[in-house]
Tab-separated table of C-alpha atoms and ligand atoms in Angstrom:
chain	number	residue	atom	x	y	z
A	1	UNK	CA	18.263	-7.282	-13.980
A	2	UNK	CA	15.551	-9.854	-13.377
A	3	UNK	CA	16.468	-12.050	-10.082
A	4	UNK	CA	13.110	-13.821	-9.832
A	5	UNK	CA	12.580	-16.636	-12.864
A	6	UNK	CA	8.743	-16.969	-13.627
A	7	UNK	CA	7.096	-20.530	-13.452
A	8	UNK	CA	7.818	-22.544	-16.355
A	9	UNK	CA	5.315	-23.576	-19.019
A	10	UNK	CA	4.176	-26.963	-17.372
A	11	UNK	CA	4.007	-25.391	-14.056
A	12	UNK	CA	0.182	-25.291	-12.726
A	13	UNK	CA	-2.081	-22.757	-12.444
A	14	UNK	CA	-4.874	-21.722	-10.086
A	15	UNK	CA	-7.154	-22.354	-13.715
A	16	UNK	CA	-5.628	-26.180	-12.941
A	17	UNK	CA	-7.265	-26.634	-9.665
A	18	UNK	CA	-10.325	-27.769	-8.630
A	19	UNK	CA	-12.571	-24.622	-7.424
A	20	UNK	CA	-13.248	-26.680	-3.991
A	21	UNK	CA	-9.396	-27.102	-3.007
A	22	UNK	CA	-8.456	-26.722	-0.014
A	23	UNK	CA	-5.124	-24.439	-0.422
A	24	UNK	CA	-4.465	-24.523	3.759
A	25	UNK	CA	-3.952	-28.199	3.380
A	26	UNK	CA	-2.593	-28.296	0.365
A	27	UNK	CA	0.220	-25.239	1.721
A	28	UNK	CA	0.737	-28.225	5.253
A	29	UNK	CA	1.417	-30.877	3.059
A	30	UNK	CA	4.007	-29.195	0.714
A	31	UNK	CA	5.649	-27.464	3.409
A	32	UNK	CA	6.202	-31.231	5.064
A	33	UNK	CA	7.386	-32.786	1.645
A	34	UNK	CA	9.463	-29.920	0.490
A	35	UNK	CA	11.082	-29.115	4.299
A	36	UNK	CA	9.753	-25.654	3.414
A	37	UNK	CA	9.948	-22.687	5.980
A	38	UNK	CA	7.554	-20.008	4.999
A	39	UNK	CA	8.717	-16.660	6.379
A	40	UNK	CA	6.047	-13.858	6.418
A	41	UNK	CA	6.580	-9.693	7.068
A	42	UNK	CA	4.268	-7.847	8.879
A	43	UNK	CA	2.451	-6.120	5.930
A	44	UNK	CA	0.807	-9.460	4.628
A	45	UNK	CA	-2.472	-10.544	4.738
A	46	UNK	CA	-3.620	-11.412	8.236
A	47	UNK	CA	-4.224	-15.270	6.384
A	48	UNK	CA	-0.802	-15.603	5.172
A	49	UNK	CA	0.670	-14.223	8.283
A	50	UNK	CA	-1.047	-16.449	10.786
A	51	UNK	CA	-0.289	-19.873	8.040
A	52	UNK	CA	3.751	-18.557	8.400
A	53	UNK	CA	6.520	-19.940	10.432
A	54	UNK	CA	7.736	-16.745	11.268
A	55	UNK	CA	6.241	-12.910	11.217
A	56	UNK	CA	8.532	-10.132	11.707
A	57	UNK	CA	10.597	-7.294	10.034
A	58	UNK	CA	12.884	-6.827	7.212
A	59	UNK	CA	16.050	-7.761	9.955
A	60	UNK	CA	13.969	-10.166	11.666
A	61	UNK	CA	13.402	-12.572	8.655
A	62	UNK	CA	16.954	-11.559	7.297
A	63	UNK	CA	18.101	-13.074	10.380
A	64	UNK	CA	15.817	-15.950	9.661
A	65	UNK	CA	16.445	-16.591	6.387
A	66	UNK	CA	19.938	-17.211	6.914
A	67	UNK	CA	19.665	-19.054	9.827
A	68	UNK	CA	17.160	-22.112	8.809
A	69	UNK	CA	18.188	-25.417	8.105
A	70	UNK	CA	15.063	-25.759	5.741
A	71	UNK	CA	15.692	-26.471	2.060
A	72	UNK	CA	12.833	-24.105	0.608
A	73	UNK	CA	11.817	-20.275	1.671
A	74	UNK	CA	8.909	-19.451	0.824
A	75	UNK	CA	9.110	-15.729	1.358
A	76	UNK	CA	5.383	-13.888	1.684
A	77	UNK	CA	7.434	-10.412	1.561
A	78	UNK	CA	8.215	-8.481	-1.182
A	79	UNK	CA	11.277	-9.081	-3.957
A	80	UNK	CA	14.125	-7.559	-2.060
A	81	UNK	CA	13.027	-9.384	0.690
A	82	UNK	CA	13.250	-12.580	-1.014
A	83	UNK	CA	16.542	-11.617	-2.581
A	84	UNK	CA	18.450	-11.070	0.718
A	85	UNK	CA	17.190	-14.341	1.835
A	86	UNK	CA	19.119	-16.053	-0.948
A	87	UNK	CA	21.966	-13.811	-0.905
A	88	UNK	CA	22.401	-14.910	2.751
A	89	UNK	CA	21.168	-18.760	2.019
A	90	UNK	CA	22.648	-19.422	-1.552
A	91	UNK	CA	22.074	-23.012	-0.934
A	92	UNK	CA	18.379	-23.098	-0.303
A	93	UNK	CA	15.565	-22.880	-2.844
A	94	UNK	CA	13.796	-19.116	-2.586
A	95	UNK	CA	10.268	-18.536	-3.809
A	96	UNK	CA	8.073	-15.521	-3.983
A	97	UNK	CA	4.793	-16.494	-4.350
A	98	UNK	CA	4.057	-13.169	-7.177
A	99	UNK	CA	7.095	-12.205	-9.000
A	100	UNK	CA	5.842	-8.591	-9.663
A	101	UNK	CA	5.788	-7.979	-5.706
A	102	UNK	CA	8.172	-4.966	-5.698
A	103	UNK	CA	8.899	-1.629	-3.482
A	104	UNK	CA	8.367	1.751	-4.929
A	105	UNK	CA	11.669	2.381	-3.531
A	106	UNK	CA	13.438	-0.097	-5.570
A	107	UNK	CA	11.718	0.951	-8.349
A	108	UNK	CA	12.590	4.234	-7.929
A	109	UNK	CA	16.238	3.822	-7.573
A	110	UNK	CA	17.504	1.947	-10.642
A	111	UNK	CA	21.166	0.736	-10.496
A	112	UNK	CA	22.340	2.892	-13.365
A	113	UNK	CA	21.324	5.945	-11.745
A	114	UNK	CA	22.600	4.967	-8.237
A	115	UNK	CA	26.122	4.295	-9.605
A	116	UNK	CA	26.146	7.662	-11.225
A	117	UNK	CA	25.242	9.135	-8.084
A	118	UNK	CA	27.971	7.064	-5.976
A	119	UNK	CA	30.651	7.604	-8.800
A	120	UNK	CA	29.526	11.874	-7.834
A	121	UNK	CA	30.632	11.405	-4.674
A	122	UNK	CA	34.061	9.079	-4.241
A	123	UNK	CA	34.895	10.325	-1.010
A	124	UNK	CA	31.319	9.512	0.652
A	125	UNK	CA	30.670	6.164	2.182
A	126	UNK	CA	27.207	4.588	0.936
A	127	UNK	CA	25.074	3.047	2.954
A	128	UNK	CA	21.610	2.051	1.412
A	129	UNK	CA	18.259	0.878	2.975
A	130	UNK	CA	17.371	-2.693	2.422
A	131	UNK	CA	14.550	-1.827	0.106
A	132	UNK	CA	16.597	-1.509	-2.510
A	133	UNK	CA	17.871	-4.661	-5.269
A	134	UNK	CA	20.667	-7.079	-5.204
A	135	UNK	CA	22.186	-4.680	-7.840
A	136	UNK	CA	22.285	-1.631	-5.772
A	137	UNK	CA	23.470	-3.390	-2.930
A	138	UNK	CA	26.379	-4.470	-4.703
A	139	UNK	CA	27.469	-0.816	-4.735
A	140	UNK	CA	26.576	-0.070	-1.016
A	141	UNK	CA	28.907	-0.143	1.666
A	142	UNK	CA	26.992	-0.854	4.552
A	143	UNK	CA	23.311	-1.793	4.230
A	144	UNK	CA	20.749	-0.982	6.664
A	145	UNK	CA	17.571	-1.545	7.869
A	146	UNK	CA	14.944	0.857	10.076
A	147	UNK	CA	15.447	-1.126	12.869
A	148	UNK	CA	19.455	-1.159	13.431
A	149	UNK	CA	19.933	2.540	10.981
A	150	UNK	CA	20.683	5.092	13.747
A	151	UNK	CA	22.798	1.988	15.646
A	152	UNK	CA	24.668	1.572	12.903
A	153	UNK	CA	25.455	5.629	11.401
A	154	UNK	CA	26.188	6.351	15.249
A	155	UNK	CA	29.698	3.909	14.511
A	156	UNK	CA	30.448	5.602	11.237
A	157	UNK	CA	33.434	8.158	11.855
A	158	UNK	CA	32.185	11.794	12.572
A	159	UNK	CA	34.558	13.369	9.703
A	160	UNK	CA	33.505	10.451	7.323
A	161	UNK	CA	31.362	11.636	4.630
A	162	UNK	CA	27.851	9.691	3.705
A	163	UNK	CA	25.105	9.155	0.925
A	164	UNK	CA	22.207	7.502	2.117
A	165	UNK	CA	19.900	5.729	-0.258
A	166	UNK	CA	16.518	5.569	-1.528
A	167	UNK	CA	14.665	6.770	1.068
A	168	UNK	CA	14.606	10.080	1.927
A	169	UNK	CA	12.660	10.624	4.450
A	170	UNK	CA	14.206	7.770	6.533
A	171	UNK	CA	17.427	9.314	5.711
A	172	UNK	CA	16.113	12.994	6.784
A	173	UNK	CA	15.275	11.384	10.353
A	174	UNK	CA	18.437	9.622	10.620
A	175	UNK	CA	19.890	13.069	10.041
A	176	UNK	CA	18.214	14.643	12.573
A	177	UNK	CA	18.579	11.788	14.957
A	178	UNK	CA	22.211	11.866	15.017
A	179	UNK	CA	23.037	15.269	13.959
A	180	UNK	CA	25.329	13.504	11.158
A	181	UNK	CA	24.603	15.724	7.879
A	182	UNK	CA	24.057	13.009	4.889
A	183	UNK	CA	23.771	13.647	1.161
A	184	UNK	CA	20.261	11.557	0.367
A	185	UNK	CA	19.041	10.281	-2.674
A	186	UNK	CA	15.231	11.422	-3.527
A	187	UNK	CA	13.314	8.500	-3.500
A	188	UNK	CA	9.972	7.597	-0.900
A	189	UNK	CA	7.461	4.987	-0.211
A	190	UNK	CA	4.390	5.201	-2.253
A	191	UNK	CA	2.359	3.812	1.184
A	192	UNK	CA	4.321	6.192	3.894
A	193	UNK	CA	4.194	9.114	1.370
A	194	UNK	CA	0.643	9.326	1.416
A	195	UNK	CA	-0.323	9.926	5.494
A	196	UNK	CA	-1.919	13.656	5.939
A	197	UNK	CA	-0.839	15.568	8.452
A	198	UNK	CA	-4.044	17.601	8.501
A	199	UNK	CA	-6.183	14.349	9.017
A	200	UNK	CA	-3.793	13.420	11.039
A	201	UNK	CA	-4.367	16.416	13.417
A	202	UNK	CA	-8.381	16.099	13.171
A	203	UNK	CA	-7.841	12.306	14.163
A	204	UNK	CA	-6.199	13.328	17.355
A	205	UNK	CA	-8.230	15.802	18.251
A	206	UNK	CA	-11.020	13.119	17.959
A	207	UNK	CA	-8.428	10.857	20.199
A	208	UNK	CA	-6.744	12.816	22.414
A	209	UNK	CA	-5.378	9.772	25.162
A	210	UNK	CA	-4.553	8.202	21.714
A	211	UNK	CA	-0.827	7.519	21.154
A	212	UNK	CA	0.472	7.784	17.906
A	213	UNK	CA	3.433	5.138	16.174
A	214	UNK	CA	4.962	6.026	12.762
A	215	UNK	CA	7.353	4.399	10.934
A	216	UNK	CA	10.385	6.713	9.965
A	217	UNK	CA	9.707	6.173	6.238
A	218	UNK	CA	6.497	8.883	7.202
A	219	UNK	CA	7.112	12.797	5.882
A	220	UNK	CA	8.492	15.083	8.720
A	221	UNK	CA	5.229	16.465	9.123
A	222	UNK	CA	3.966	13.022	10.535
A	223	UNK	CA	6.794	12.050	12.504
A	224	UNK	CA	6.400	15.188	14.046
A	225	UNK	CA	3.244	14.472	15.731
A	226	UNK	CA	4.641	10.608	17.123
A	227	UNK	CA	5.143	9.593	20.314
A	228	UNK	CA	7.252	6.882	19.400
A	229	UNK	CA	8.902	6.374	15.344
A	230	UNK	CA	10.559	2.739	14.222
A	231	UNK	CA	10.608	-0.079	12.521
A	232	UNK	CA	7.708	-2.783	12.162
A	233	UNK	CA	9.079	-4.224	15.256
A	234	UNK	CA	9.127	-1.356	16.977
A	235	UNK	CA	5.967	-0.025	16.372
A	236	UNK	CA	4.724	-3.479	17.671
A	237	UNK	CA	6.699	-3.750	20.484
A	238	UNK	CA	5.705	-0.470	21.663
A	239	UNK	CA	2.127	-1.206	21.893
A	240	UNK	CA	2.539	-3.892	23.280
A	241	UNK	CA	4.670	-2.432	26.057
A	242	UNK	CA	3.072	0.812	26.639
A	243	UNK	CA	-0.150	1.538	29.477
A	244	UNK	CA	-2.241	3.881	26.849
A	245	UNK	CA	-5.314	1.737	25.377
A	246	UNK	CA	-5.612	3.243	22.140
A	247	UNK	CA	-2.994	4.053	19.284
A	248	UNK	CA	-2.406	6.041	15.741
A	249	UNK	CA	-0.690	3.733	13.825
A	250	UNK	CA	1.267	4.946	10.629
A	251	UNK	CA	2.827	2.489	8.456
A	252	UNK	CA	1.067	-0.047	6.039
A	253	UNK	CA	-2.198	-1.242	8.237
A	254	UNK	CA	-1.724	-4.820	8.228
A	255	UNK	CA	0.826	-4.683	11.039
A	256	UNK	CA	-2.361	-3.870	13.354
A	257	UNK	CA	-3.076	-7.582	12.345
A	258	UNK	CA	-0.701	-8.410	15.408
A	259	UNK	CA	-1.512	-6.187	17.519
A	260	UNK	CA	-4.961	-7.311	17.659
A	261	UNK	CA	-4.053	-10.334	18.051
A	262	UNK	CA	-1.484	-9.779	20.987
A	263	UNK	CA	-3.585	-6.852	22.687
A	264	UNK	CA	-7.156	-7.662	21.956
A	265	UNK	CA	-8.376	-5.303	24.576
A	266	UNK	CA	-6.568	-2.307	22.796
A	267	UNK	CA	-8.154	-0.369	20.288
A	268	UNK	CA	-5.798	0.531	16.883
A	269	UNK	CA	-6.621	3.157	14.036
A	270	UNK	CA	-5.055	3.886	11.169
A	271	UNK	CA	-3.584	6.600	10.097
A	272	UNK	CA	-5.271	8.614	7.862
A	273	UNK	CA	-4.918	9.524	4.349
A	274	UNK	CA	-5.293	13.029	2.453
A	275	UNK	CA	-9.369	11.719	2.233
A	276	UNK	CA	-9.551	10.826	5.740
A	277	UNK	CA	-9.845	7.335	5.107
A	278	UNK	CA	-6.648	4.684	5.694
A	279	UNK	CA	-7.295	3.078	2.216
A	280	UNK	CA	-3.527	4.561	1.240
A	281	UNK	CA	-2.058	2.678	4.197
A	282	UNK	CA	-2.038	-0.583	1.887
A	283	UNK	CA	1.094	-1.758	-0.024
A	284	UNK	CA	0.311	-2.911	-3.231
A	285	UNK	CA	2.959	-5.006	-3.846
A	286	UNK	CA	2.856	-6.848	-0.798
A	287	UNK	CA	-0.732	-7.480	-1.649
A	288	UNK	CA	0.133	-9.459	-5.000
A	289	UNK	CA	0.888	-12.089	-2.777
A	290	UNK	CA	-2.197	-14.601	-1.516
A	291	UNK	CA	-2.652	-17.699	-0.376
A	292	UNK	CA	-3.394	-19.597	-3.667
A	293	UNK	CA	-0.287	-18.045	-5.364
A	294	UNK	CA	2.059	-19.274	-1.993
A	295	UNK	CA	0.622	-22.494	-2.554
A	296	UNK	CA	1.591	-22.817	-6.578
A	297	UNK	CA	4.511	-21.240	-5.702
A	298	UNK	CA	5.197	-24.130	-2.831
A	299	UNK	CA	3.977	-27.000	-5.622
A	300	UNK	CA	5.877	-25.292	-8.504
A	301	UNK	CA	9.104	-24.344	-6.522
A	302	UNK	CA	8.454	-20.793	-8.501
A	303	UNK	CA	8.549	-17.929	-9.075
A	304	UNK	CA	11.978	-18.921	-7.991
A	305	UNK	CA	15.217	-15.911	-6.886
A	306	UNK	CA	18.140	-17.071	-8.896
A	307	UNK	CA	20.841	-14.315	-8.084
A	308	UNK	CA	24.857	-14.524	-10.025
A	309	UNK	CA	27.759	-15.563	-7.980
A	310	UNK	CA	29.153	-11.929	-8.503
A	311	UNK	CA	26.047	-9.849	-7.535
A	312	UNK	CA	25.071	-12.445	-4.577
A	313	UNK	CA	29.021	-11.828	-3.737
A	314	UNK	CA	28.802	-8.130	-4.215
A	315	UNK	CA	25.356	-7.783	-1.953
A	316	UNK	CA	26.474	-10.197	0.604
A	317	UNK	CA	29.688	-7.564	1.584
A	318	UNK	CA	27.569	-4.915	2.698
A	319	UNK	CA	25.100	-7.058	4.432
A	320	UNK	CA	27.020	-8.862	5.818
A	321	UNK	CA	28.922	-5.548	7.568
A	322	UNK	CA	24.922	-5.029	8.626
A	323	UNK	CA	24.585	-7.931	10.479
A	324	UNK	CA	27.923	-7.271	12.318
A	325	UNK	CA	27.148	-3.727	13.109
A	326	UNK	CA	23.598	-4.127	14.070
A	327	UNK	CA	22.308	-4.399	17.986
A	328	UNK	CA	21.749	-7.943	19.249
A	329	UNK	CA	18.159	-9.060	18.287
A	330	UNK	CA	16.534	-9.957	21.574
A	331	UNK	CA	15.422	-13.593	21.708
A	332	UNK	CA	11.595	-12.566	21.301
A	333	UNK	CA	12.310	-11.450	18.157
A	334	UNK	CA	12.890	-14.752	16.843
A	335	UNK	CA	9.860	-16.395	18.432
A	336	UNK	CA	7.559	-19.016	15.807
A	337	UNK	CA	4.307	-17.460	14.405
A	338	UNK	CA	1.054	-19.126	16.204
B	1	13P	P1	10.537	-2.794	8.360
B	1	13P	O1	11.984	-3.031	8.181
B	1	13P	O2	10.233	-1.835	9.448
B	1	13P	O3	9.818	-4.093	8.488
B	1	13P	O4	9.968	-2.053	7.057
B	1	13P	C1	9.958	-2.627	5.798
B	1	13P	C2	9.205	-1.801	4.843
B	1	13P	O5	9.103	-2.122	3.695
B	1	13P	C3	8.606	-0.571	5.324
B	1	13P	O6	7.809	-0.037	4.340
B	2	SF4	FE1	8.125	-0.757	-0.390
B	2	SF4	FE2	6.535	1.016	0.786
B	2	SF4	FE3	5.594	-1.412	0.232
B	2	SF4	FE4	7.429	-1.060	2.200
B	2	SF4	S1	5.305	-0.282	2.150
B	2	SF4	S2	7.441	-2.655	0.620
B	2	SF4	S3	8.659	0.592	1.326
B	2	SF4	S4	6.253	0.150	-1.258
């Protein structure tokens, strides 16, 4: 079910602007006049993270979204992201700045499917990662993200059955994290998938004070290698925190973006693909999004997330029960972009 509406046929296009515009301005002055907050994740382009309000994770700006007292969110992220937001703010105006800005993981977990899958298994309690659509959250119980996941699981009942959804590999770790056996649905991230653990091993040995950060939506055969495994946030928060000057990061490589930024002096490599290079660590779908579409998107108010009362109502149940069961967010978490 399509939850983002494309511009209409009057809206502009970049073929309506001058080639000399300045789009930074032009993104100040409609975020003034619209009372626009422009929430950015971590895997956007350095530009569009350092023009946002706020950077952070997928909790982070769910927190966000549903906190602001702005009447537009312009949400540099990809479409699930942009569909909590207006689940949890049904009252604002949600943009995406590229409507095709998916997650492998959505895609690879269509609603149909999923309810077959849940119907399989009455007695099981579903709890689904965030990457997933409005639809499929509708038929979660409890949704989760990376960062609160093992908080959250480690409240379930020990005799209470669970399926865990789309990710695999995130649901493989939770596993072993809290010894709770889970019944997981087979789906990965194209990025995450790709890391070699081979390249991985020659990088070290190339490193060896290096530290190495992986987000848990890695194969087993990376995680196995970390020294620490989280979220976004966590990975950044580690670095941050931690004596070593040098770090293997593996998740999409724009997060390094901040830690360059934060920890100039500390040097940051990406992990590597099967070819030794990092060119797999990019998402593509968070890389449909620039700066000239955020701007149309700003002066268009589209590509715009319209959701229906009973699948905003549906989605809203489950994350809602997130937000209740997840750890406090410490106050840093919530800090303004510079
Ligand atoms: P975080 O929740 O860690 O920000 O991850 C989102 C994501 O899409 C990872 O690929
Ligand atoms: Fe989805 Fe992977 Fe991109 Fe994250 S990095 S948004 S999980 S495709």
């Amino acid at each position: 079910m399509d939850t983002v509406l494309p511009p209409g046929d009057d809206a502009r296009t970049e073929a309506d602007l001058d080639p000399d515009f300045d789009f930074w301005a032009g993104i100040e002055r409609l975020r003034r006049e619209r009372n626009a907050v422009i929430l950015a994740h971590f895997y956007q382009d350095p530009e569009i993270q350092d023009l946002a309000d706020f950077v952070g994770d997928s909790l982070d700006l769910s927190r966000k979204a549903a906190a602001t007292d702005a009447d537009v969110i312009a949400f540099c992220g990809v479409r699930f992201m942009a569909e909590v937001a207006k689940i949890l703010s049904p009252e604002k105006i949600v943009i995406l700045p590229d409507a095709e800005a998916g997650c492998s993981l959505e895609e690879g977990c269509p609603p149909g499917r999923f309810r077959r899958f849940r119907e399989a298994h009455p007695d099981h309690l579903v709890i689904t990662y965030i990457n997933c659509s409005a639809e499929v959250k509708a038929q979660s119980d409890i949704i989760v993200t990376s960062t609160n996941a093992e908080h959250i699981i480690r409240q379930i009942p020990e005799d209470q059955p669970i399926l865990f959804a789309p990710d695999r590999h995130l649901g493989a770790y939770l596993s072993r994290k809290t010894g709770r056996e889970m019944t997981l649905w087979p789906g990965a991230c194209i990025v995450h998938d790709r890391f070699s653990e081979r390249e991985l091993i020659k990088l070290k040995t190339r490193h060896p004070d290096a530290r190495v950060a992986a987000h848990p939506e890695c194969q087993e055969s990376i995680l196995r290698h970390a020294d620490h495994v989280g979220s976004t946030r966590s990975i950044l928060d580690y670095v941050l925190g931690h004596p070593a000057e040098e770090f293997i990061i593996a998740t999409e490589r724009h997060l390094i973006h901040q830690m360059e930024k934060a920890a100039p002096h500390k040097t940051f490599i990406p992990a590597p693909g099967a070819d030794g290079s990092c060119s797999c660590a990019d998402c593509p779908f968070m890389e449909l999004n620039t700066v000239e579409k955020l701007y149309l998107a700003l002066d268009n108010l589209a590509p715009r997330v319209e959701i229906s009362e009973p699948m905003r109502l549906g989605a809203l149940r489950p994350l809602e029960r997130m937000l209740d069961m997840s750890p406090r967010p410490s106050p840093a978490h919530l800090v303004a972009a510079e």
